[in-house]
Amino acid sequence: MRKIVILGGGVGGTIVANLLAKKLHRDEADVTLVDRDAKHVYQPGFVYVAFGKAKPEKLVRDERSLLRKAVTLIRGEAVRIDPVTRLVHLADGSKLDYDRLVIALGARLVPDEVPGFHEAAHHFYSAEAALKLRQVLGAFEGGKVVVTVGGIPYKCPPAPAEAALLLDYYFTKRGIRDKVDIHFLSPISRIFPLETVNPAIEELFAKHNIRSTVFFNTMAIDPAKKIVESVEGETVPFDLLVMVPPHRGPKVIEDSGLGDRGGWVPTDKRTLRTKAYPEIFALGDSTDVPVSKSGAAAHFQAKVIAESILADLRGLEPALQYDGRVMCYLDAGYHKAISMTFDYEHPPKLPKPGLKDWIGKQLVNRAYWTIIPKGRA
Amino acid sequence: METAEKTRIVLDARGSFCPGPLMELVRGIRQAQVGEELEVWSSDQGSRRDIPFWVQKAGHELVGVSDQEGYTRFVVKKLR
C-alpha cells in the first residue's frame, strides 16, 4: 500500500487530506496527517480577539473532528525530513515512510529577530498575544500608537493596514480618538503591498487621519526610550507599539536543510512540487511561492496538490496547476470592508470599501468550519 | 550572498517580485560594512523606481544602474 504523509493540520494540509481520502479508492493509498497539537486554528480571527469581537476558544477545533475517517491523524512533531530515504522523523523517535509528502507547516513567528520585541511590542498573530493586546488597548487612554512590521515576508499582507484602520475605529467608538495619534510605518515604497489597491488604502488613511511613513524597515526597538529604529536611520517614538513579528519557515525545514535563506521551501509556483524533490509537495505559508501568505492561497493550492498526487498514483499527467489565485478581505472598520481577488496574471482591481464586503468577511468567518477544511469549496 | 569582485557583494534577486529585490538590498545593507559595495540584480520593473528612492532615503550612494538582458544591475555603496 502506498503512503501519503501530510505535515501540518492547518487549512492547506486538512483540505489535501480530506480531498485525497474522498477521491482515493480503498486500498489505493494510506493518508496520514501529522500535527503538533492535533488542533486546527482559524488564524484570521485573531485580529478580532484583540478588539474584543471574538473569543479564542471559538477559533480552535480538534483536527480529528474536521478530518474524514479514512485519514489517520498523528499528534506529533516532525523534527527531520530525509528525502533520500523518504522518511519523516518525529520528536518521539518514531519514523514515517512516504511515497508522497506534503509540507503544510505554515510559518514560524520569530520575534527575537527584532531586539526589544519581547519587552515592548504587541501583536495579534497568536491567540495569547491578541488577548494581551486587548488588555493593553482597554487600558490605553491616549498617546501615540505605532503600527508596523518586524520584517518581510509575513502572513496576511493586508493585516497591518487593517489593524491601523481597526484601531482608528476602536478609539473612535471609545470617544478618545482625538487623544490618539496613529502612525503607520511601511517597509516598502507605499502603504499597501498590492500596488493597485494602494490608492484605496491611502484614501482611507487620509479620511481617518492615520499618518504614514514609507521605507521604514525595523531594525530594533529601544524599550526604555520607547522608540523604534529603522535600517534607514530614522527613529519613531511610541506609547503603544503594534508590530507584526518577523516570520521564518518551519524549523524542521531548516533542520533538514530543505529551506532557502528565510527557511521557506523552494517550490514550483505552478506544480507546487518542491524544486529539489518532485515527490515532495509544499503549500501555503511554508513555501517561497510568490503570492500572499494566506489561508486562501493554501486553500486553492491544496486542490492542485490533491489532484497531482492522485494523478501520480494512477500514472497520469496532473491536470491542475496553481494559477496564483488568492482572495482576501480587509475590514476597514465602520462596517465597511474591501475584497481583493488576484492571481499571477491579474492584479486586484481598485476596490471600494462597502457594507457588502464587510458582510462577506463576517460570513466567511462563520461559515469557515463547515465549508473550508472539508474541501467543500 | 556571493562575492563577484573582491569588494562587491552580489544579491541576485532575479525572478523575485516587488518588494523582493528591495528587501534583499535592505538585508544586504544590514550585513555589509560601511564602504562596501553591493550589487542587486533585479528583473522586477518596480525596482527601477523603488531602489534609487530607497538608497537616497537611507543615505547610501547609488554608484550605478545598468541594463542587462532581462534584468537590471544596481550598484549601491554603504555610506553609514
XYZ file of C-alpha atoms in Angstrom:
457
model
C 0.000 0.000 0.000
C 1.383 3.414 -0.923
C 1.680 6.091 1.697
C 0.873 9.767 1.633
C 2.080 11.800 4.604
C 0.898 15.353 5.216
C 2.742 17.539 7.714
C 0.531 20.208 9.269
C -3.166 20.373 10.141
C -3.850 23.929 9.037
C -6.208 24.825 6.231
C -3.974 23.520 3.402
C -2.966 20.206 4.971
C -6.504 19.448 6.114
C -8.014 20.067 2.673
C -5.358 17.907 0.934
C -6.031 15.068 3.407
C -9.813 15.253 3.045
C -9.801 15.517 -0.751
C -7.456 12.537 -1.039
C -9.494 10.467 1.432
C -12.601 11.261 -0.585
C -11.169 10.500 -4.013
C -8.844 7.553 -3.368
C -10.196 4.051 -3.864
C -9.976 1.726 -0.900
C -6.538 0.052 -0.837
C -5.082 2.641 -3.233
C -3.078 4.534 -0.573
C -2.968 5.410 3.127
C -3.340 9.071 4.088
C -1.678 10.187 7.340
C -1.707 13.736 8.696
C 0.760 14.788 11.404
C 0.025 17.827 13.559
C 1.896 19.002 16.651
C -1.206 19.775 18.733
C -3.897 17.950 16.705
C -5.737 21.284 16.785
C -6.951 23.386 13.881
C -6.742 27.132 14.361
C -8.616 29.783 12.371
C -5.953 32.485 12.386
C -7.906 35.292 10.614
C -9.959 35.567 13.793
C -7.013 36.669 15.958
C -7.329 40.345 14.991
C -10.927 40.287 16.239
C -9.751 38.827 19.558
C -7.559 41.911 20.007
C -10.587 44.172 19.538
C -12.869 42.123 21.794
C -15.015 40.821 18.940
C -14.041 37.141 19.073
C -13.222 34.576 21.723
C -10.064 32.496 21.213
C -11.852 29.223 22.050
C -14.169 29.782 19.073
C -11.153 29.836 16.752
C -9.887 26.339 17.620
C -11.286 22.883 16.919
C -9.967 19.367 17.275
C -8.333 18.415 13.998
C -9.920 14.939 14.232
C -13.400 16.469 14.023
C -12.513 18.088 10.684
C -10.889 15.047 9.031
C -12.605 12.267 7.129
C -12.491 8.900 8.893
C -10.095 7.404 6.366
C -7.363 9.892 7.345
C -5.023 8.721 10.125
C -4.188 11.599 12.473
C -0.937 11.509 14.422
C -0.332 14.036 17.166
C 3.387 14.638 16.907
C 6.095 16.939 15.694
C 8.217 16.277 12.630
C 11.824 17.035 13.563
C 13.637 15.872 10.418
C 12.757 15.020 6.856
C 15.135 12.726 4.985
C 14.220 12.968 1.304
C 16.797 10.359 0.263
C 15.350 7.533 2.373
C 11.876 9.121 2.192
C 11.457 9.167 5.943
C 9.940 11.695 8.336
C 11.377 11.507 11.868
C 9.055 12.556 14.689
C 10.047 14.041 18.058
C 9.059 10.835 19.905
C 11.607 8.848 17.879
C 9.129 7.206 15.523
C 9.513 7.326 11.742
C 7.036 7.551 8.906
C 7.899 6.449 5.369
C 6.154 8.018 2.415
C 5.620 7.800 -1.326
C 4.343 11.362 -1.474
C 4.941 14.002 1.207
C 3.071 17.293 1.628
C 4.674 20.094 3.643
C 1.864 22.266 5.005
C 3.501 23.511 8.192
C 2.833 27.217 7.876
C 5.196 29.941 9.038
C 7.024 30.371 12.335
C 6.985 33.581 14.363
C 10.490 34.667 15.383
C 10.037 37.845 17.465
C 13.598 37.513 18.841
C 14.943 38.654 15.463
C 13.986 42.213 16.448
C 15.910 43.341 19.565
C 13.476 44.663 22.164
C 10.411 42.986 20.675
C 9.535 40.910 23.758
C 9.773 43.861 26.110
C 7.956 46.478 24.084
C 5.903 45.206 21.131
C 2.349 43.875 20.950
C 0.789 41.877 18.151
C -2.195 39.762 17.139
C -0.506 36.795 15.441
C -1.373 34.316 18.205
C -4.379 33.968 20.493
C -2.211 34.723 23.524
C -0.732 37.901 22.040
C -4.129 39.076 20.800
C -5.614 38.690 24.302
C -2.728 40.641 25.779
C -3.181 43.401 23.190
C -6.876 43.506 24.057
C -5.995 44.194 27.702
C -3.452 46.859 26.773
C -5.931 48.564 24.432
C -8.585 48.555 27.159
C -6.261 50.407 29.493
C -4.973 52.856 26.852
C -6.241 56.379 27.402
C -4.322 58.262 24.736
C -0.915 58.782 23.183
C 0.993 57.640 20.145
C 0.207 54.262 18.594
C 2.705 52.941 16.044
C 1.723 50.100 13.696
C 4.389 48.325 11.651
C 6.054 45.009 10.756
C 9.229 43.387 12.044
C 10.210 42.061 8.631
C 9.064 40.772 5.240
C 7.507 38.309 4.382
C 4.704 37.896 6.906
C 1.291 36.235 6.909
C -1.658 38.196 5.515
C -0.082 41.253 3.805
C -3.191 43.452 4.420
C -3.136 42.794 8.198
C -1.009 45.771 9.367
C -3.103 48.308 7.396
C -6.268 46.581 8.591
C -5.024 46.834 12.196
C -4.375 50.577 11.798
C -7.888 51.102 10.432
C -9.475 48.981 13.175
C -7.508 50.923 15.815
C -8.983 54.141 14.437
C -12.483 52.629 14.590
C -11.895 51.252 18.117
C -10.660 54.565 19.570
C -13.428 56.486 17.783
C -16.059 54.246 19.373
C -14.432 54.756 22.762
C -14.636 58.509 22.226
C -10.900 59.098 22.656
C -9.775 59.223 19.022
C -8.750 62.879 19.427
C -6.287 61.777 22.115
C -4.667 59.108 19.929
C -2.116 59.648 17.152
C -1.918 56.600 14.846
C 1.324 56.332 12.859
C 1.790 53.571 10.277
C 5.305 52.589 9.185
C 5.680 50.663 5.909
C 8.883 48.871 4.861
C 8.234 49.395 1.142
C 7.619 52.390 -1.105
C 3.876 52.588 -0.372
C 1.427 51.863 2.446
C -0.154 48.759 0.971
C 1.765 45.861 -0.601
C -0.664 45.425 -3.532
C 0.032 48.379 -5.815
C -3.401 48.529 -7.472
C -5.166 48.547 -4.082
C -2.829 51.114 -2.501
C -4.812 54.238 -3.568
C -7.909 52.922 -1.754
C -5.935 52.395 1.459
C -4.252 55.813 1.138
C -7.692 57.379 0.832
C -8.907 55.541 3.956
C -5.814 56.582 5.919
C -6.324 60.235 4.878
C -10.025 60.104 5.773
C -9.324 58.657 9.209
C -6.265 60.771 9.962
C -3.756 57.891 10.074
C -0.226 59.144 9.440
C 2.222 57.069 7.447
C 5.923 56.806 6.716
C 7.261 54.641 3.890
C 10.637 52.867 3.553
C 10.774 52.162 7.281
C 12.421 48.773 7.832
C 12.517 47.894 11.511
C 15.979 47.314 12.922
C 15.446 47.413 16.692
C 13.181 48.615 19.465
C 14.520 50.528 22.471
C 12.013 49.634 25.241
C 13.466 52.138 27.736
C 13.290 55.112 25.371
C 10.099 53.799 23.716
C 11.419 54.271 20.214
C 11.609 52.043 17.166
C 14.679 52.392 14.940
C 14.873 51.695 11.203
C 17.569 50.398 8.871
C 17.146 53.731 7.064
C 18.337 55.586 10.176
C 15.051 57.017 11.426
C 13.665 56.744 14.954
C 9.963 56.916 15.769
C 8.611 57.280 19.330
C 5.584 55.328 20.584
C 3.391 54.861 23.624
C 1.889 51.661 22.218
C 3.691 49.618 19.558
C 1.784 47.091 17.435
C 4.310 45.158 15.363
C 3.798 42.025 13.272
C 6.601 39.721 14.460
C 9.192 38.575 11.908
C 8.444 35.203 10.292
C 10.602 32.287 9.151
C 9.854 28.946 7.535
C 9.170 25.855 9.685
C 12.012 24.716 11.937
C 12.017 21.153 10.575
C 12.651 22.577 7.100
C 15.742 24.432 8.305
C 16.909 21.468 10.393
C 16.547 19.176 7.368
C 18.438 21.578 5.079
C 15.421 21.947 2.794
C 14.858 25.697 3.086
C 16.168 28.862 1.466
C 17.784 31.674 3.477
C 14.475 32.553 5.137
C 13.714 28.909 5.850
C 10.995 28.774 3.148
C 10.678 25.686 0.955
C 11.744 26.377 -2.662
C 8.612 25.306 -4.531
C 7.493 25.440 -8.172
C 4.835 28.136 -8.251
C 2.536 26.187 -10.607
C 3.030 22.467 -9.883
C 3.672 23.057 -6.138
C 6.316 20.322 -6.185
C 9.417 21.211 -4.232
C 12.235 22.187 -6.577
C 14.644 19.595 -5.193
C 12.291 16.606 -4.785
C 9.260 16.212 -7.094
C 7.655 13.639 -4.780
C 7.514 16.266 -2.019
C 4.842 18.944 -2.385
C 4.609 22.142 -0.363
C 1.874 24.704 0.047
C 0.811 27.847 1.814
C 2.888 29.923 4.195
C 5.818 27.482 4.354
C 6.804 27.961 0.688
C 8.616 30.602 -1.341
C 5.719 30.748 -3.859
C 5.380 34.446 -4.835
C 1.860 35.051 -3.531
C 0.428 36.349 -0.247
C 0.957 34.080 2.719
C -2.719 33.455 3.415
C -5.203 30.702 4.132
C -6.951 31.420 0.842
C -3.774 30.706 -1.138
C -3.254 27.453 0.812
C -6.888 26.528 0.160
C -6.576 26.892 -3.626
C -3.150 25.219 -3.658
C -4.466 22.216 -1.686
C -6.779 21.231 -4.529
C -3.903 21.271 -7.026
C -1.775 19.078 -4.752
C -4.567 16.556 -4.082
C -5.206 16.225 -7.837
C -1.481 15.919 -8.588
C -0.977 13.163 -6.004
C -3.952 11.230 -7.384
C -2.527 11.564 -10.899
C 0.925 10.422 -9.694
C -0.538 7.336 -8.016
C -2.505 6.462 -11.133
C 0.351 7.131 -13.553
C -1.430 10.061 -15.184
C -0.345 13.605 -16.066
C -1.601 16.056 -13.397
C -4.431 18.109 -14.898
C -4.376 21.043 -12.492
C -1.803 23.770 -11.906
C -1.890 26.614 -9.402
C -2.624 29.933 -11.116
C -1.618 32.130 -8.170
C -5.185 32.722 -7.038
C -5.677 34.497 -3.721
C -8.815 36.046 -2.292
C -8.846 38.208 0.802
C -10.805 40.773 2.755
C -9.702 43.836 4.677
C -12.002 45.144 7.416
C -11.809 48.939 7.319
C -13.957 49.479 10.410
C -17.332 51.281 10.469
C -18.946 48.122 8.973
C -17.027 48.545 5.755
C -14.540 46.221 4.118
C -12.794 45.682 0.796
C -12.246 42.406 -1.004
C -9.349 41.552 -3.278
C -9.075 38.690 -5.751
C -5.995 38.195 -7.874
C -3.681 35.657 -9.497
C -0.279 35.563 -11.228
C -1.644 37.240 -14.366
C -4.308 39.543 -12.943
C -3.593 42.071 -10.199
C -6.533 43.018 -7.963
C -8.841 45.809 -9.117
C -9.062 49.079 -7.192
C -11.706 48.281 -4.553
C -14.340 50.498 -2.980
C -14.955 49.918 0.726
C -18.523 48.904 1.476
C -21.013 47.044 3.624
C -21.352 44.153 1.153
C -17.731 43.068 1.558
C -17.922 43.583 5.321
C -20.875 41.161 5.482
C -18.916 38.840 3.178
C -15.998 38.814 5.590
C -18.236 38.059 8.587
C -19.943 35.239 6.643
C -16.612 33.655 5.730
C -15.533 33.805 9.380
C -18.702 31.970 10.441
C -19.076 29.509 7.563
C -15.371 28.558 7.574
C -15.693 25.469 9.771
C -18.489 23.817 7.811
C -17.182 24.566 4.331
C -13.446 25.099 4.004
C -11.455 22.378 5.882
C -13.649 19.646 4.440
C -12.815 20.729 0.903
C -16.386 21.646 0.030
C -15.494 24.938 -1.628
C 25.428 36.000 -0.851
C 28.457 35.553 -3.068
C 31.295 37.924 -3.824
C 31.744 38.700 -7.518
C 34.726 41.000 -7.096
C 36.870 41.467 -4.052
C 34.813 44.298 -2.622
C 31.387 43.823 -4.143
C 28.590 41.673 -2.728
C 26.147 40.340 -5.326
C 22.477 39.921 -4.394
C 20.818 38.008 -7.226
C 17.100 38.765 -6.836
C 16.184 37.970 -10.435
C 12.799 36.256 -10.691
C 11.680 37.677 -7.366
C 8.837 40.173 -7.390
C 8.331 43.515 -5.723
C 9.274 44.069 -2.918
C 11.645 41.063 -3.037
C 14.689 42.772 -4.644
C 14.419 45.807 -2.340
C 14.158 43.532 0.702
C 17.299 41.697 -0.459
C 19.099 45.040 -0.613
C 17.829 46.061 2.848
C 19.080 42.750 4.253
C 22.379 43.060 2.376
C 22.991 46.604 3.634
C 22.392 45.497 7.235
C 25.050 42.813 6.912
C 27.621 44.828 4.916
C 30.400 47.034 6.289
C 30.491 50.800 5.705
C 32.289 51.466 2.424
C 31.401 48.104 0.881
C 29.590 47.952 -2.443
C 26.573 45.772 -3.110
C 25.180 44.800 -6.476
C 21.474 43.919 -6.698
C 20.225 42.094 -9.785
C 16.516 42.540 -10.372
C 14.138 41.589 -13.165
C 11.229 43.397 -11.488
C 10.248 46.699 -13.164
C 9.264 48.273 -9.833
C 12.908 48.143 -8.698
C 13.902 50.933 -11.137
C 11.802 53.317 -9.108
C 11.968 51.802 -5.618
C 15.682 51.046 -5.273
C 17.002 54.571 -6.160
C 14.386 56.151 -3.845
C 15.274 53.812 -1.004
C 19.038 54.343 -1.429
C 18.514 58.118 -1.248
C 16.294 57.909 1.841
C 18.606 55.503 3.636
C 21.611 57.760 2.987
C 23.688 55.455 0.814
C 25.139 56.027 -2.665
C 23.743 54.696 -5.915
C 27.005 54.118 -7.754
C 25.434 52.910 -10.968
C 22.473 51.348 -12.757
C 22.999 49.187 -15.815
C 20.536 47.331 -18.003
C 21.436 43.745 -18.801
C 19.496 41.252 -20.875
C 16.228 40.770 -18.961
C 17.359 42.403 -15.742
C 18.921 45.491 -14.187
C 22.028 45.766 -12.014
C 22.048 48.371 -9.245
C 25.358 49.095 -7.552
C 24.986 50.590 -4.074
C 27.710 51.763 -1.701
C 27.023 51.595 2.025
C 27.860 55.025 3.457
C 26.878 54.792 7.122
